[in-house]
Coordinates of C-alpha atoms in Angstrom, one line a residue:
M42 CA -0.1 0.0 0.1
S43 CA 1.5 3.4 -1.0
C44 CA 2.0 6.1 1.7
R45 CA -0.5 8.3 0.0
K46 CA -3.1 5.6 0.4
L47 CA -2.3 4.8 3.7
E48 CA -2.4 8.8 4.3
K49 CA -6.3 8.8 3.2
Y50 CA -7.2 5.7 5.2
I51 CA -5.8 7.4 8.3
F52 CA -7.4 10.8 7.9
L53 CA -10.6 9.1 7.1
L54 CA -10.6 6.9 10.2
A55 CA -10.0 9.7 12.4
L56 CA -12.4 11.9 10.8
L57 CA -15.1 9.1 11.2
L58 CA -13.9 8.6 14.9
S59 CA -14.4 12.3 15.5
V60 CA -18.0 12.5 14.1
S61 CA -19.5 8.9 15.5
L62 CA -18.0 9.6 19.1
S63 CA -19.0 13.1 19.3
G64 CA -22.7 12.3 19.3
Y65 CA -22.2 10.4 22.1
T66 CA -19.6 12.2 24.3
Q67 CA -19.8 15.6 26.0
T68 CA -16.2 16.6 24.9
V69 CA -14.0 16.6 21.8
V70 CA -10.6 18.1 21.8
L71 CA -7.9 18.1 19.4
K72 CA -4.5 18.6 20.7
N73 CA -0.6 18.5 19.1
N74 CA 2.8 17.4 20.7
L75 CA 5.0 20.3 20.8
L76 CA 8.2 18.2 21.6
Y77 CA 7.1 16.1 18.7
D78 CA 6.8 19.4 16.6
A79 CA 10.8 20.1 17.4
T80 CA 11.5 16.9 15.5
L81 CA 9.6 18.5 12.8
T82 CA 6.8 16.0 12.7
P83 CA 3.7 17.1 12.0
N84 CA 1.2 15.4 14.5
I85 CA -2.4 15.6 15.9
G86 CA -4.4 13.8 18.0
I87 CA -8.1 13.4 18.8
E88 CA -9.5 12.2 22.1
V89 CA -13.2 12.2 23.4
K90 CA -14.7 12.1 27.0
L91 CA -16.2 8.2 27.3
A92 CA -17.4 8.9 30.6
N93 CA -17.4 10.6 33.8
Q94 CA -13.4 9.8 34.3
W95 CA -12.7 8.5 31.1
S96 CA -11.4 9.3 27.9
A97 CA -9.8 7.7 24.7
G98 CA -8.2 9.0 21.6
I99 CA -5.9 8.7 18.9
N100 CA -2.5 10.4 17.8
V101 CA -0.8 10.4 14.6
G102 CA 2.4 12.1 13.3
Y103 CA 4.0 11.8 9.8
Q104 CA 7.2 13.1 9.0
P105 CA 7.4 12.8 5.1
W106 CA 10.7 14.6 4.3
P107 CA 12.9 14.6 2.9
F108 CA 11.1 14.1 -0.3
K109 CA 13.7 12.3 -2.1
D110 CA 15.1 9.0 -1.5
T111 CA 18.3 10.1 -2.4
T112 CA 18.9 12.4 0.0
E113 CA 21.4 10.7 2.6
R114 CA 20.1 12.4 6.0
K115 CA 16.5 11.3 6.6
M116 CA 13.9 10.4 9.7
R117 CA 10.7 9.6 7.4
H118 CA 7.9 7.8 9.4
L119 CA 4.4 7.6 10.3
L120 CA 3.2 6.9 13.7
I121 CA -0.3 6.1 15.1
A122 CA -0.8 5.9 18.6
P123 CA -4.5 5.0 20.0
E124 CA -4.7 5.6 24.1
I125 CA -6.7 5.4 26.9
R126 CA -6.8 7.5 30.1
Y127 CA -8.3 7.6 33.4
W128 CA -8.7 11.4 35.2
F129 CA -9.0 11.7 38.8
C130 CA -11.4 14.5 39.1
D131 CA -12.7 15.9 35.8
V132 CA -11.9 14.8 32.3
F133 CA -9.4 16.9 30.7
S134 CA -8.4 18.6 34.0
G135 CA -5.7 17.7 36.5
W136 CA -3.9 14.3 37.1
F137 CA -4.2 11.9 35.0
V138 CA -3.0 7.8 34.2
G139 CA -3.1 6.3 30.8
A140 CA -2.2 3.1 28.4
N141 CA -1.2 3.6 24.9
A142 CA -0.2 1.4 22.0
F143 CA 1.7 2.7 19.0
W144 CA 2.6 1.1 15.3
S145 CA 5.2 2.8 13.5
H146 CA 6.6 2.5 9.9
Y147 CA 10.3 4.3 9.6
N148 CA 12.9 4.8 6.9
I149 CA 16.0 6.3 9.2
S150 CA 19.8 7.3 7.8
K151 CA 22.4 9.4 9.0
V152 CA 20.5 10.5 12.4
K153 CA 22.7 10.7 15.6
F154 CA 19.8 10.2 18.5
P155 CA 21.1 12.3 21.8
F156 CA 22.7 10.3 24.7
G157 CA 24.1 7.7 22.5
M158 CA 20.7 5.9 21.3
Y159 CA 20.6 3.9 18.4
P160 CA 24.5 4.2 17.2
S161 CA 24.5 2.1 14.1
V162 CA 21.7 4.6 12.7
K163 CA 24.2 7.6 12.2
D164 CA 26.1 4.9 9.7
R165 CA 23.4 2.9 7.9
R166 CA 20.0 3.2 6.7
K167 CA 17.2 1.0 8.5
Q168 CA 13.6 0.5 7.4
G169 CA 10.9 -1.1 9.1
D170 CA 8.0 -1.4 11.5
A171 CA 7.8 -0.9 15.3
F172 CA 4.6 -2.0 17.6
A173 CA 4.8 -0.9 21.2
A174 CA 2.6 -0.5 24.1
G175 CA 3.2 1.5 27.7
L176 CA 1.9 3.4 30.6
F177 CA 2.3 7.1 31.5
A178 CA 0.8 9.7 33.7
G179 CA 0.4 13.2 33.4
Y180 CA -1.2 16.8 34.3
S181 CA -3.5 18.9 32.4
W182 CA -3.9 22.8 33.1
I183 CA -6.9 24.7 31.9
L184 CA -6.1 28.2 30.3
S185 CA -9.4 29.2 28.9
P186 CA -12.7 27.4 28.1
H187 CA -11.3 26.4 24.8
W188 CA -7.6 26.1 25.5
S189 CA -5.5 23.8 27.8
I190 CA -2.1 22.6 27.9
E191 CA -0.7 19.0 29.4
A192 CA 2.5 17.3 30.2
E193 CA 2.8 13.8 30.2
G194 CA 5.8 11.0 30.7
G195 CA 6.1 7.3 30.6
V196 CA 7.2 4.7 28.9
D197 CA 6.9 2.4 26.0
V198 CA 8.1 -1.3 25.5
G199 CA 7.8 -3.0 22.1
Y200 CA 9.3 -4.7 19.4
T201 CA 10.7 -3.6 16.2
K202 CA 11.3 -5.6 12.8
Y203 CA 14.0 -3.9 10.1
K204 CA 16.0 -4.0 7.0
E205 CA 19.4 -2.9 7.2
F206 CA 20.9 -1.2 4.2
E207 CA 24.4 -0.1 3.5
C208 CA 23.8 3.5 2.4
T209 CA 20.8 5.6 2.7
H210 CA 19.1 5.1 -0.9
C211 CA 21.0 2.2 -3.0
G212 CA 23.7 -0.3 -1.6
Q213 CA 23.8 -3.7 -0.1
E214 CA 21.1 -5.0 1.9
Y215 CA 22.8 -6.6 5.1
G216 CA 19.8 -8.3 6.6
Q217 CA 16.8 -8.1 8.7
E218 CA 16.5 -7.6 12.4
K219 CA 14.4 -8.2 15.3
K220 CA 14.8 -6.3 18.3
A221 CA 13.0 -5.4 21.5
F222 CA 13.2 -2.0 22.7
A223 CA 11.8 0.5 25.4
V224 CA 11.6 4.1 24.8
P225 CA 10.3 7.0 26.5
K226 CA 7.1 8.7 26.2
V227 CA 7.1 12.4 26.9
G228 CA 4.6 15.4 25.4
I229 CA 3.7 18.7 26.1
N230 CA 0.3 18.9 24.6
I231 CA -1.5 22.1 23.2
I232 CA -5.1 21.3 23.3
Y233 CA -8.2 23.0 21.7
N234 CA -11.7 21.8 23.2
I235 CA -14.0 21.7 20.2
K236 CA -17.3 20.9 22.0

């Protein structure tokens, strides 16, 4: 399936989810993770109130550039992450805990990650899929009737399967790898309350 088709399906799924669930909920919010924006990855999330102290949502991030396959340095990826949250007071206000899962398809090369994480990516290209699940906690501050900001942190544990290549576009395939991993989940989200 091409990336363009996948993008259309994701957009359609998010639209259907928002329309179908908004009729049964009192609140629907859109969110954007500012830390994810710092990696130049456009992202959006939609979250709906399910009950007095429960909400559920889905977050999508997509970094399509550089558009040319021949570019050496790249961190292309698509990430889809559904989640559920329990709020200790009111939904979308105060402390919360949650569980999430994610799937990501990625194509990464010549990237140097902080703290020495994933050192082999700076010399070779890796293309594959990652699946993970995790737990997180956070706090949401109401700024106005329509705007909020929240901070969240946690950890995701998962599994990735990828192909490794000698260079960024062409070159010999070194083979396939499968690895377990753990990654931090962090976010500073700006939130707009639609309804």
